[in-house]
Coordinates of C-alpha atoms in Angstrom, one line a residue:
X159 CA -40.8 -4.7 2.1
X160 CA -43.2 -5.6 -0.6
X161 CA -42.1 -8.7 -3.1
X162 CA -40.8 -6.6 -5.7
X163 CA -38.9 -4.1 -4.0
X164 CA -36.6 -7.6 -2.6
X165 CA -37.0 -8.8 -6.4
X166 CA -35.2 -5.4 -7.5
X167 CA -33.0 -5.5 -4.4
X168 CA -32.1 -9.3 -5.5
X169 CA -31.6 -7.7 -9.5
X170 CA -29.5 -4.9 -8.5
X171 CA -26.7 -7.0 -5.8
X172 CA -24.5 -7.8 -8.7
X173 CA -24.4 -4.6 -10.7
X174 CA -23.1 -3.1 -6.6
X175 CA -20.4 -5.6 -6.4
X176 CA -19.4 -5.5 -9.6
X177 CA -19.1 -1.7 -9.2
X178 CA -17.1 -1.8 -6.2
X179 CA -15.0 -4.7 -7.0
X180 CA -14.0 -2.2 -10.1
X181 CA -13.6 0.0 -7.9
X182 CA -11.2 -1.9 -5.8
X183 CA -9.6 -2.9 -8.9
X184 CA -8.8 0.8 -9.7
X185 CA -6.8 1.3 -6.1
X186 CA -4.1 -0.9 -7.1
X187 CA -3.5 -0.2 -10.6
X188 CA -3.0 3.6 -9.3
X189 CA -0.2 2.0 -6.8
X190 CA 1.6 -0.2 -9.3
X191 CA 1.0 1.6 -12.2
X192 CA 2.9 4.8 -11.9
X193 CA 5.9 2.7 -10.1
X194 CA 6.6 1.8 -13.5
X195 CA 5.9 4.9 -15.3
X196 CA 8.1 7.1 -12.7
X197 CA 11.5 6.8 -15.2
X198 CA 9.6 7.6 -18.5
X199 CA 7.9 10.7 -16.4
X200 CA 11.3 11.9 -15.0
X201 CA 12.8 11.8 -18.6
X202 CA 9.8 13.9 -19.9
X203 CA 9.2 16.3 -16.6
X204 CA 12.3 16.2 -15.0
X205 CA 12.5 16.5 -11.4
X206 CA 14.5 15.2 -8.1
X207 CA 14.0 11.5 -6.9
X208 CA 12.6 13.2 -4.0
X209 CA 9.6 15.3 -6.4
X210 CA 9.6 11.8 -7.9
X211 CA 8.8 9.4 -5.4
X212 CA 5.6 11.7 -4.4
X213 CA 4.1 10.4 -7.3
X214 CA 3.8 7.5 -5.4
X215 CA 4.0 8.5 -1.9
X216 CA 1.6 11.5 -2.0
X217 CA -1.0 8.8 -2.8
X218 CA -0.2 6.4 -0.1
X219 CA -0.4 8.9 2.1
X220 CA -3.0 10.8 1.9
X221 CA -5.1 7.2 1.1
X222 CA -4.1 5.9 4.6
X223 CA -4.3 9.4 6.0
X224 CA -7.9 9.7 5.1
X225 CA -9.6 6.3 5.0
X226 CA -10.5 6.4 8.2
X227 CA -12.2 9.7 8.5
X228 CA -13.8 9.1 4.9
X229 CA -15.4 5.8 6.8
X230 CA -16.9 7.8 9.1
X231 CA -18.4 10.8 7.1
X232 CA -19.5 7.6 5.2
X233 CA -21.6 6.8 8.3
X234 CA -23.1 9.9 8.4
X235 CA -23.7 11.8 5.2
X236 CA -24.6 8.0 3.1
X237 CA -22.6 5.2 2.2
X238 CA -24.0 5.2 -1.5
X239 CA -23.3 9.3 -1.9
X240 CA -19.7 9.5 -0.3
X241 CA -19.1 6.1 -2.9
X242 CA -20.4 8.2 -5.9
X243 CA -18.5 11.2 -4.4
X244 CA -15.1 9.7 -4.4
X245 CA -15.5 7.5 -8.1
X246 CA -16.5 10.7 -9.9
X247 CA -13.4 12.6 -7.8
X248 CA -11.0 10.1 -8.6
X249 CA -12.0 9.9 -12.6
X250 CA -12.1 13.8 -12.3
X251 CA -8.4 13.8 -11.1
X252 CA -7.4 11.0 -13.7
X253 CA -8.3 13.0 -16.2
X254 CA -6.8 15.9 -14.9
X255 CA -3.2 14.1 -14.4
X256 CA -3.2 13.1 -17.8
X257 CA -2.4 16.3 -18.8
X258 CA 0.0 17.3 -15.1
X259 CA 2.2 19.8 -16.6
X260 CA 4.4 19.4 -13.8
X261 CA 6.2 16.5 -11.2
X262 CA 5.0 19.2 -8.5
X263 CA 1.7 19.4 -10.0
X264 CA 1.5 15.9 -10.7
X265 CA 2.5 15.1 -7.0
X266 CA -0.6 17.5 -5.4
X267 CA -2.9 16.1 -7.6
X268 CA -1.7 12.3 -6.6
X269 CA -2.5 13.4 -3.4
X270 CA -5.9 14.8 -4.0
X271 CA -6.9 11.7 -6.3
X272 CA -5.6 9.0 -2.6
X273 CA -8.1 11.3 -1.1
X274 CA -10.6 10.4 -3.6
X275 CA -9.3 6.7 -3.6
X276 CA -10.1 6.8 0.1
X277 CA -13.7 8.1 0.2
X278 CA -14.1 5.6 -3.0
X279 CA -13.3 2.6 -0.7
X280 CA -15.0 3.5 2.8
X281 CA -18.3 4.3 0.5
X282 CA -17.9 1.1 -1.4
X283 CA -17.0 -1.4 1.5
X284 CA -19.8 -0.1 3.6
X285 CA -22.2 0.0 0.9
X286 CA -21.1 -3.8 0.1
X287 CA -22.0 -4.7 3.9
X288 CA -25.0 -3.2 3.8
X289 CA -26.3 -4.7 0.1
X290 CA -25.3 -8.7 1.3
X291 CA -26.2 -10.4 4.1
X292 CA -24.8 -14.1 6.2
X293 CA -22.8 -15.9 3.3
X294 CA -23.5 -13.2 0.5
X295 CA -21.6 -11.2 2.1
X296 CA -18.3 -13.2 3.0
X297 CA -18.3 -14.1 -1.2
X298 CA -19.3 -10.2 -1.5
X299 CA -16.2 -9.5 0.1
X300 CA -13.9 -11.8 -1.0
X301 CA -14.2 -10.9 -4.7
X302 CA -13.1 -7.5 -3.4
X303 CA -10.2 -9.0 -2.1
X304 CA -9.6 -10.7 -5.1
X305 CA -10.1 -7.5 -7.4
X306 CA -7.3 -6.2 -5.4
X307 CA -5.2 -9.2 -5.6
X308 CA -5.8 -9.1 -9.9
X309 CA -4.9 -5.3 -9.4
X310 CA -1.4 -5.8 -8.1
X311 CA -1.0 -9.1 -10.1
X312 CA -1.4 -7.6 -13.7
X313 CA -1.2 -3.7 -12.8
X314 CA 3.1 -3.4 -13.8
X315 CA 2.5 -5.6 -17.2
X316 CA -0.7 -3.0 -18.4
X317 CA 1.2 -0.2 -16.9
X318 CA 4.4 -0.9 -18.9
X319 CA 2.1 -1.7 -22.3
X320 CA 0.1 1.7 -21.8
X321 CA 3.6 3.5 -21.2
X322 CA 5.4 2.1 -24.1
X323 CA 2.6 2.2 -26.4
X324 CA 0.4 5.3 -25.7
X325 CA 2.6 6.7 -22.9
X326 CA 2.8 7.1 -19.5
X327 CA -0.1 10.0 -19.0
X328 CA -2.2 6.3 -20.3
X329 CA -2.1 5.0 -17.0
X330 CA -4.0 7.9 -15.3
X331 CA -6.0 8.2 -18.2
X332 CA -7.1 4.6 -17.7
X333 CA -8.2 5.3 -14.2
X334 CA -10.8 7.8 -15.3
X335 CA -11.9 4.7 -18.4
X336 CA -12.7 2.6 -15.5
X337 CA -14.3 5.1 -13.0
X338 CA -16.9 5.6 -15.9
X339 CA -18.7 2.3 -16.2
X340 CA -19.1 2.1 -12.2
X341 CA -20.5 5.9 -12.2
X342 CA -23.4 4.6 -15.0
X343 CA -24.6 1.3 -14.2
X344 CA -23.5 0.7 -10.5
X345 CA -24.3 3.8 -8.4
X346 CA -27.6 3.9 -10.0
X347 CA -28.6 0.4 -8.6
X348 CA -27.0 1.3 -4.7
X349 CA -29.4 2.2 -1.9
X350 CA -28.6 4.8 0.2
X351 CA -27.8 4.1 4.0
X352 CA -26.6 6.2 6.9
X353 CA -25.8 5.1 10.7
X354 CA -27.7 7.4 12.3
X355 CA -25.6 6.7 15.4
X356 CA -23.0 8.8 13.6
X357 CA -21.6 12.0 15.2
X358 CA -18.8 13.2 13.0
X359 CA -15.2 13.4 12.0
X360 CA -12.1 13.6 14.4
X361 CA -10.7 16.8 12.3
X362 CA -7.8 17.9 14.9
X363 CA -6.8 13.8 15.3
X364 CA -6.6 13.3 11.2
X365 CA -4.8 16.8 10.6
X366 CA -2.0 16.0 13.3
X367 CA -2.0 12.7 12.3
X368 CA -1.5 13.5 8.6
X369 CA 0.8 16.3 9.1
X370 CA 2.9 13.6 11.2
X371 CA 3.2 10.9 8.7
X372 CA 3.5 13.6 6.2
X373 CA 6.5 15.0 7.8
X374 CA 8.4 12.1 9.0
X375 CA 8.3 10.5 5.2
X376 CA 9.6 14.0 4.0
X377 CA 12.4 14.2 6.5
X378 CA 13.2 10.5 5.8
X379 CA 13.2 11.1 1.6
X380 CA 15.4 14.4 1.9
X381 CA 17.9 12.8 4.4
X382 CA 20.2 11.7 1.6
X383 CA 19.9 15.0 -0.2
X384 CA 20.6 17.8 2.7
X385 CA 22.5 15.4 5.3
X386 CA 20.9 14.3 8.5
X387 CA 22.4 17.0 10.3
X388 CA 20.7 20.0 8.4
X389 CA 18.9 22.1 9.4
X390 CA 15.9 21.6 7.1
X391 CA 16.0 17.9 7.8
X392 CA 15.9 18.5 11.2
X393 CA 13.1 20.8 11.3
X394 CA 11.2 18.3 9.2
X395 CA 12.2 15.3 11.8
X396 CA 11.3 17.4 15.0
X397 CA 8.2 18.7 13.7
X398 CA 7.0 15.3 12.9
X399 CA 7.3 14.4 16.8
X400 CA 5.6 17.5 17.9
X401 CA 2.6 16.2 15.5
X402 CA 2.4 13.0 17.2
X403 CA 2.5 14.0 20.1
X404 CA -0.1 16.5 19.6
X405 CA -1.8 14.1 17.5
X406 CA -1.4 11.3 20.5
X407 CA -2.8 14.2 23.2
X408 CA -6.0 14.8 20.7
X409 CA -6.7 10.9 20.7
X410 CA -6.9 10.5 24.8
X411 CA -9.0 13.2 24.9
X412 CA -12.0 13.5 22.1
X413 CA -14.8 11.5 22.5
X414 CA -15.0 9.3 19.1
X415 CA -11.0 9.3 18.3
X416 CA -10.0 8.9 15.1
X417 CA -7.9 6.0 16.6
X418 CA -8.8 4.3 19.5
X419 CA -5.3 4.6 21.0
X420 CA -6.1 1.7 24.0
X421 CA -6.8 -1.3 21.9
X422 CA -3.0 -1.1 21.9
X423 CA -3.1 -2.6 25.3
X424 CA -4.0 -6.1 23.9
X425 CA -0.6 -7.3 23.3
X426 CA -2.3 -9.6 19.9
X427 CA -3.7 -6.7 18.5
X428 CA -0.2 -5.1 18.8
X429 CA 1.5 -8.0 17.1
X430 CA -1.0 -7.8 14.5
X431 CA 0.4 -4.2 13.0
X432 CA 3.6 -5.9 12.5
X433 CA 2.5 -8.1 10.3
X434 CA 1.3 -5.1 7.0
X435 CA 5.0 -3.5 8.3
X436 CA 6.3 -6.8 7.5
X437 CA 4.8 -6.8 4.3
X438 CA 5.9 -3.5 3.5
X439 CA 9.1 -4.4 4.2
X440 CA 9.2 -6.6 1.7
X441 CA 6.2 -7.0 -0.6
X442 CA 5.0 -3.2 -1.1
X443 CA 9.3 -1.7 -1.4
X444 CA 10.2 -4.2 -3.9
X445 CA 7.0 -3.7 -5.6
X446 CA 7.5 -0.7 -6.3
X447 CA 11.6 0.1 -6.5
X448 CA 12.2 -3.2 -8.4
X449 CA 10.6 -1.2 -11.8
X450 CA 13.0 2.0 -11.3
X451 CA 16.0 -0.9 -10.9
X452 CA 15.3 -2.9 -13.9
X453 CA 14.5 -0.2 -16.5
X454 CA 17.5 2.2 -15.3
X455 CA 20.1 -0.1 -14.1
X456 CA 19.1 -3.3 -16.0
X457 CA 18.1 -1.4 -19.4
X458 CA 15.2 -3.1 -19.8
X459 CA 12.3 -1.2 -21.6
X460 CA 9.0 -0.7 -19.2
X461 CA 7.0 -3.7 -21.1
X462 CA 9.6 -5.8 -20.4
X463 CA 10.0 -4.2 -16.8
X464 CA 6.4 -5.0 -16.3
X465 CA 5.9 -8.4 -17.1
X466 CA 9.0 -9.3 -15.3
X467 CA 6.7 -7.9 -12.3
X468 CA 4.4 -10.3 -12.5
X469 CA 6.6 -13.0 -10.4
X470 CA 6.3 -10.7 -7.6
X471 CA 2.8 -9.9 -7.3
X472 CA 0.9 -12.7 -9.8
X473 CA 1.1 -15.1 -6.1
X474 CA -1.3 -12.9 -4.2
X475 CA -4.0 -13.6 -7.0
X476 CA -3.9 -17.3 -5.9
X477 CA -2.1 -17.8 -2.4
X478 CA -4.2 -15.5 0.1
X479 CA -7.1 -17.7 -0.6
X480 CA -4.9 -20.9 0.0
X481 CA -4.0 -19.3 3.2
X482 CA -7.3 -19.0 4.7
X483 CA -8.1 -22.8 3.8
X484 CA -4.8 -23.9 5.3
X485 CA -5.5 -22.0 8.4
X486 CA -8.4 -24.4 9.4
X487 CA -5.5 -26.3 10.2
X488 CA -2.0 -23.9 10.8
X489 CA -2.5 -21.4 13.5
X490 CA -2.4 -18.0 11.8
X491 CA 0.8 -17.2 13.9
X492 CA 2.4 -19.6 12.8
X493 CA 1.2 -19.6 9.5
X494 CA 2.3 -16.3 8.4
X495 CA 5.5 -16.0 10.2
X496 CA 6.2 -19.1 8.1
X497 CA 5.4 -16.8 5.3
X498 CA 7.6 -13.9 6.1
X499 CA 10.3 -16.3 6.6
X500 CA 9.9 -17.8 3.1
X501 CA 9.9 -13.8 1.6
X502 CA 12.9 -13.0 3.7
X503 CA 14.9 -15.9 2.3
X504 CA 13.3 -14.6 -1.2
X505 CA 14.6 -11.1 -0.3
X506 CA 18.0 -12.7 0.5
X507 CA 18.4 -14.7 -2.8
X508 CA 17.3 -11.9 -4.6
X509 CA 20.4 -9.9 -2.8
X510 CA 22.4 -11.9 -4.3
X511 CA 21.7 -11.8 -7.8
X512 CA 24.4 -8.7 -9.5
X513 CA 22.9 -6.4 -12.3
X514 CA 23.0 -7.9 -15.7
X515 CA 22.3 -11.8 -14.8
X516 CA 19.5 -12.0 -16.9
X517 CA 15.8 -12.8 -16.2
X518 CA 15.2 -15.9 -15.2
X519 CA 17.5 -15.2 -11.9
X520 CA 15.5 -12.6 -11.0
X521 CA 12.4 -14.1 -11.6
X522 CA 12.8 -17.2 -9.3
X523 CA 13.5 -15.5 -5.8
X524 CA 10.8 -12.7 -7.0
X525 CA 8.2 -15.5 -7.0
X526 CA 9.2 -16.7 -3.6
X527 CA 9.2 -13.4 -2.3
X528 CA 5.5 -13.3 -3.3
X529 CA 4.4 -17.0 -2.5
X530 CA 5.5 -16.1 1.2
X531 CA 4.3 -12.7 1.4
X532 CA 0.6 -13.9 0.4
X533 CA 0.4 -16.4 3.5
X534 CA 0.0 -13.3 6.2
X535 CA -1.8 -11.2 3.1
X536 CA -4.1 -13.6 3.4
X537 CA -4.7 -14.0 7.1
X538 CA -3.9 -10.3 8.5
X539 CA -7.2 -8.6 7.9
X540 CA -9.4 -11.2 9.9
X541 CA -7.0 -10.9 12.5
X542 CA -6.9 -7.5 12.9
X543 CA -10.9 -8.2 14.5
X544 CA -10.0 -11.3 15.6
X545 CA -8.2 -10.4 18.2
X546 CA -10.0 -7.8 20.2
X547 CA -13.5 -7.8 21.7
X548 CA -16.3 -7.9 18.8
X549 CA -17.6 -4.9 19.6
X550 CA -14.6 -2.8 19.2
X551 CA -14.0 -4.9 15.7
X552 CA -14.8 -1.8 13.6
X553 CA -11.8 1.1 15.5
X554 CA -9.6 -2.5 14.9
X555 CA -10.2 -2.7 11.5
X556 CA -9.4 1.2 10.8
X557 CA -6.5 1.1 12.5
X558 CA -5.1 -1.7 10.6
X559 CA -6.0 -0.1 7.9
X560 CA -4.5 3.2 8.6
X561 CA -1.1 1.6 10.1
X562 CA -1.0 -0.8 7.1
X563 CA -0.7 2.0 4.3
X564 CA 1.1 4.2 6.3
X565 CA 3.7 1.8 6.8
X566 CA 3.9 1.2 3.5
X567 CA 4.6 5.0 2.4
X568 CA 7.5 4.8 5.6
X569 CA 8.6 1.5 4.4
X570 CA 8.7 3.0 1.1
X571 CA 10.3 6.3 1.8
X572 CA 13.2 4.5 3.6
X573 CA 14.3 2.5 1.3
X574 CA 14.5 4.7 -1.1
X575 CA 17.0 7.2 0.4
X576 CA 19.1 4.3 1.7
X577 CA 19.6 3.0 -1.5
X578 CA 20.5 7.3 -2.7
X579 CA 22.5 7.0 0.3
X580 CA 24.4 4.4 -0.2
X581 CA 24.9 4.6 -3.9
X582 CA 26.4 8.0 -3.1
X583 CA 28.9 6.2 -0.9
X584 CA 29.7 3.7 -3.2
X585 CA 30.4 5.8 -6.4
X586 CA 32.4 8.4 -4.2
X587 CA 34.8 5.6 -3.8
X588 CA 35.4 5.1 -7.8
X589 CA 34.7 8.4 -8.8
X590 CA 36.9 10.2 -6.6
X591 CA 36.1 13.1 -4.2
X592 CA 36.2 15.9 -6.4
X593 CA 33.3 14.7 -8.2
X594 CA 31.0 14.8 -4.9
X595 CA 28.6 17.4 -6.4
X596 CA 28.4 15.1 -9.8
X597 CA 27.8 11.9 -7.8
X598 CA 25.2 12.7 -5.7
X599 CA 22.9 13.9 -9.4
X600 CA 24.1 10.6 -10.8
X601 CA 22.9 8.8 -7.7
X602 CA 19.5 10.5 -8.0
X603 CA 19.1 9.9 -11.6
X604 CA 19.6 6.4 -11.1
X605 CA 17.2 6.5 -8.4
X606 CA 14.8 7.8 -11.3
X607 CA 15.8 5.4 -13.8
X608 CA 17.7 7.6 -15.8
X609 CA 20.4 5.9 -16.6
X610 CA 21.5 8.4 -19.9
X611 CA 21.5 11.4 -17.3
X612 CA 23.8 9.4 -15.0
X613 CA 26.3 8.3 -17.9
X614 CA 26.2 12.4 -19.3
X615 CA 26.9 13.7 -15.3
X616 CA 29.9 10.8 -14.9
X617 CA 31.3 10.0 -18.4
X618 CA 34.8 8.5 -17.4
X619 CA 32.6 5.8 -15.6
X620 CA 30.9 4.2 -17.9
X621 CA 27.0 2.4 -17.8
X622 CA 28.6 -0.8 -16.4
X623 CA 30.1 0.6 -13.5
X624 CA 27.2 2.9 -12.8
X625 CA 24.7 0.2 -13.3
X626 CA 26.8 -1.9 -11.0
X627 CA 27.4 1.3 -7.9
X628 CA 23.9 1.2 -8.3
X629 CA 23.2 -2.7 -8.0
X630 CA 25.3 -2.9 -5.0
X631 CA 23.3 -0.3 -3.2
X632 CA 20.5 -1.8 -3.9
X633 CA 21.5 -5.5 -3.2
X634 CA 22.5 -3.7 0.5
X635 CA 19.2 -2.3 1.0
X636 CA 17.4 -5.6 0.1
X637 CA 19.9 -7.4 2.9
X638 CA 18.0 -4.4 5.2
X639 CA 14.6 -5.6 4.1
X640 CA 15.7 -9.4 4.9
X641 CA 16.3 -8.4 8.3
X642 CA 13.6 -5.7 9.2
X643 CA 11.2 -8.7 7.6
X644 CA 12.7 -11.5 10.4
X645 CA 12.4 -8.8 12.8
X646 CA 8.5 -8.3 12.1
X647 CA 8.0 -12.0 11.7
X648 CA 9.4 -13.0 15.1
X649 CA 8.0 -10.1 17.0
X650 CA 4.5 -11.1 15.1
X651 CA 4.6 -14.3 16.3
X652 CA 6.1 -14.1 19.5
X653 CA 2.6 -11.7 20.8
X654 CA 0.1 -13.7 18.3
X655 CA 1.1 -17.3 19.5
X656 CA -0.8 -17.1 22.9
X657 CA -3.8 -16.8 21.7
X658 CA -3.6 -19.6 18.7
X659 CA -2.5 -21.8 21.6
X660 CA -5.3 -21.0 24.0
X661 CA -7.4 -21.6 20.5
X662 CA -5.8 -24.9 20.7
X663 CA -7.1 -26.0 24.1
X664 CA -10.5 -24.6 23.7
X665 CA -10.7 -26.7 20.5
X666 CA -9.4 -30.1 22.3
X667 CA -11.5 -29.4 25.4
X668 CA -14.5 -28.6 22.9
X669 CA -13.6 -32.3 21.4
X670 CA -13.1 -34.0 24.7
X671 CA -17.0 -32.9 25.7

C-alpha cells in the first residue's frame, strides 16, 4: 500500500465511525421513539392494542429475526454495500411511514424498515472492524456502544418534543433526517470488503425461525383478546412449536446454521442468554409500557411523558462504561447479578407507587431500575465471546444477539397482555358483569393510552377509578417483572460463577509464579 493510499485511509477512519455511530444512534431512537408516540397514533389511526403494539414489535422482530442472516450476506456480497443498502432502505421507509395511512400499514412497514435496521447494523459493525485495527478498534467500538446508550437515554424526551410539537409522523420523519448525512459523507469514504470464505445464507433456518418467534408473540398478544382456549389462539400457539421444531431439525442438519445450536452445551454460554432476558424483563418492558401508563393513566402530555423517561434509560449513557472498569476487580457474575438485584428491588419500589403520586416518586425507583440494569448492559456482550472457544466467538456473538432482541419482543409481548388481562379482571369486579363486552374495549384503550375512549365506553366509572383499575394491573405485572428479573439473575449466576472462580485461581497462581 503506497503512502498515500494509508494517508487517505488514516483521513477517511473518522467520517466511517461517525457514520456508523449515527447509524447506531438511529436504532434506538426507532425503539423508544414510537413507544411514546403509540397513544397520539391510536387517537389519530385508531386500532386494537394488539395492531398497536406491532408498531413496536414488528420492528423488534424482524431486527432480531434478520441480524444474523444480514451478517452473513454482509460477508459475502460487501460490508460497505449491504451498509449503504440498509441506511438508504431504512431512510426510504422513514419517509414512507411518515405518511402510514394506516396502524396495519404502519405495522408492515415497521417491519420492513427492522429489516433495514438489521442490514444497517451487520454492514456497519463489520465495516467498523474492518476500517480499525489493535486499540482503534476497542475505542471504534465503544463509541458505538455509547451512540446506542445516548439513543435510549434522550430518544423518549425528542420523541415526546417531535410529537407534541410537529406530531408523531416527526419521529419517523427524523429517521430518514439522520440516514441522509451518513448516505453523503460516510459511505463515500468506506472501502469495500468481502470474506471470501463466505458461502451463503441459512434461508429455511431464518424463515422457521422468524415464523416461530413471529407466531408465539402473536399468540401471546391476542391471548387476552380471544381467551386462551380459542381456537385462533391455539392455532397461533401450536404452530409456533411446529416452527421450532422444524426450525431446530433445519439447524442439526445444514452445514453453516444460522445458529449453531451446540454452543448450548457450555453451561456459561447458556447462563449468558439469561442475562439480555433479564434485561428485558425489566429494562426493555418498562421502557417501553411506562410511556403508554403515564400519558393514559397519569394524564401527562408526551413531553412531559418523555422527559420523565429519562430516569430510566439516562443511567446506561454513564454506568455500562463504569461496569467494565469495575470488572477489573468484581467478577462479571457477580457483578451483574448484583445489578439485576438492584433493578428488581427498583422494579418492586416502583410497584408500589399508585397512579397520581406525582413525579418525583416515580422518578427515584426509575433511576434505580436503570443504575442496576446498566451493570450486566455493560458486561453481557464481552461475555457472550468470553465464554466459548475463540474460534467459535463469531456464531456466540449472533446468537446473543438474536436471543437478546427476541427476548425483548417476548418479554414485551407478555407484559402487555397481562396487564389487558388483568385490567379486564379488575374492572369486571366494579363494573359489574353485564358490562363484559364494554370492559374489555376500556381495558384495550387504556392499554393504548386512551384514556377519553375508556371514560366514553364506561361513563358511571369515572377517570379516577379507571386510571386506578388500570394502575393496579400494572403495579401486578411489574411485581411479575421483579420476580422473572431474580429468576434470570440467580440462574445467571448460578452457571457464570464457575468460570469467574476458576479466573480467580488462574490469576493467584499467575501471581504466586
Amino acid at each position: 500500500m503506497t503512502a498515500r493510499a494509508v494517508s487517505d485511509d488514516a483521513a477517511n477512519g473518522p467520517w466511517v465511525l461517525g457514520a456508523v455511530c449515527l447509524a447506531g444512534l438511529m436504532m434506538p431512537l426507532s425503539f423508544t421513539g414510537p413507544a411514546v408516540a403509540l397513544p397520539a397514533i391510536g387517537r389519530e389511526l385508531g386500532g386494537s392494542p394488539v395492531a398497536l403494539a406491532w408498531v413496536v414489535n414488528a420492528f423488534v422482530l424482524s431486527f432480531g429475526s434478520f441480524v444474523m442472516a444480514a451478517g452473513a450476506l454482509a460477508d459475502q456480497l460487501g460490508r460497505k454495500r449491504m451498509f449503504a443498502i440498509g441506511v438508504a432502505g431504512f431512510a426510504l421507509l422513514s419517509l414512507v411511514l411518515g405518511f402510514a395511512p394506516t396502524v396495519v400499514a404502519l405495522d408492515l412497514l415497521r417491519g420492513a424498515q427492522g429489516v433495514a435496521a438489521a442490514i444497517a447494523m451487520a454492514g456497519g459493525a463489520a465495516s467498523l472492524a474492518q476500517e480499525f485495527e489493535g486499540p482503534a478498534r476497542t475505542r471504534a467500538f465503544s463509541l458505538l456502544g455509547t451512540s446506542f446508550g445516548v439513543g435510549l437515554a434522550f430518544g423518549p424526551i425528542l420523541a415526546g418534543v417531535l410529537v407534541e410539537t410537529l406530531g408523531w409522523r416527526a419521529i419517523f420523519l427524523a429517521g430518514a433526517a439522520i440516514a441522509a448525512p451518513v448516505l453523503l459523507f460516510g459511505v463515500p469514504r468506506m472501502r469495500e470488503s468481502r470474506d471470501p470464505g463466505a458461502i451463503g445464507v441459512d434461508w429455511p433456518g431464518l424463515f422457521s425461525f422468524t415464523a416461530a418467534l413471529g407466531l408465539l408473540t402473536f399468540g401471546i398478544m391476542q391471548g387476552p383478546q380471544d381467551g386462551w382456549g380459542s381456537p385462533v389462539v391455539l392455532a397461533l400457539l401450536l404452530g409456533a412449536v411446529a416452527m421450532l421444531a422444524l426450525f431446530i431439525a433445519v439447524e442439526t442438519r445444514v452445514q453453516r446454521p444460522m445458529l449453531d445450536l451446540s454452543l448450548f452445551r457450555y453451561p456459561r454460554f447458556v447462563g449468558v442468554q439469561f442475562l439480555p432476558i433479564a434485561t428485558a424483563v425489566c429494562f426493555v418492558v418498562p421502557l417501553v409500557l411506562l410511556p403508554v401508563r403515564f400519558i393514559g393513566a397519569e394524564g401527562m402530555s408526551e413531553i412531559e411523558a418523555g422527559g420523565l423517561m429519562i430516569a430510566l434509560s439516562a443511567p446506561m449513557a454513564v454506568v455500562p462504561f463504569l461496569a467494565g472498569m469495575l470488572a477489573r476487580r468484581i467478577p462479571a457474575a457477580v457483578l451483574s447479578a448484583i445489578g439485576l438485584v438492584i433493578a428488581a428491588l427498583g422494579l418492586g419500589w416502583l410497584a408500589a407507587v399508585p397512579v397520581g403520586t406525582g413525579v418525583a416518586a416515580l422518578a427515584l425507583p426509575m433511576l434505580v431500575i436503570g443504575i442496576g440494569t446498566g451493570l450486566p448492559w455493560g458486561l453481557m456482550d464481552d461475555l457472550s465471546v468470553s465464554v466459548v472457544p475463540r474460534e467459535r466467538a463469531g456464531m456466540a456473538t449472533g446468537i446473543f444477539s438474536t436471543m437478546r432482541v427476541a427476548g425483548e419482543a417476548l418479554a414485551i409481548a407478555a407484559a402487555g397482555a397481562l396487564v389487558v388481562a388483568l385490567g379486564q379482571s379488575g374492572l369486571r369486579g366494579v363494573a359489574g358483569e353485564g358490562a363484559g363486552a364494554r370492559v374489555a374495549d376500556a381495558v384495550n384503550a387504556l392499554a393504548g393510552g386512551d384514556m377519553g375512549r375508556a371514560e366514553a365506553l364506561l361513563p358511571g366509572l369515572g377517570r379516577a377509578a379507571l386510571a386506578q383499575a388500570y394502575g393496579g394491573a400494572f403495579q401486578a405485572m411489574l411485581a411479575v417483572l421483579v420476580a422473572g428479573t431474580l429468576i434470570a439473575a440467580l440462574v445467571a449466576y448460578a452457571l457464570l460463577r464457575r468460570r469467574d472462580r476458576r479466573q480467580a485461581v488462574d490469576h493467584a497462581e499467575a501471581c504466586e509464579a
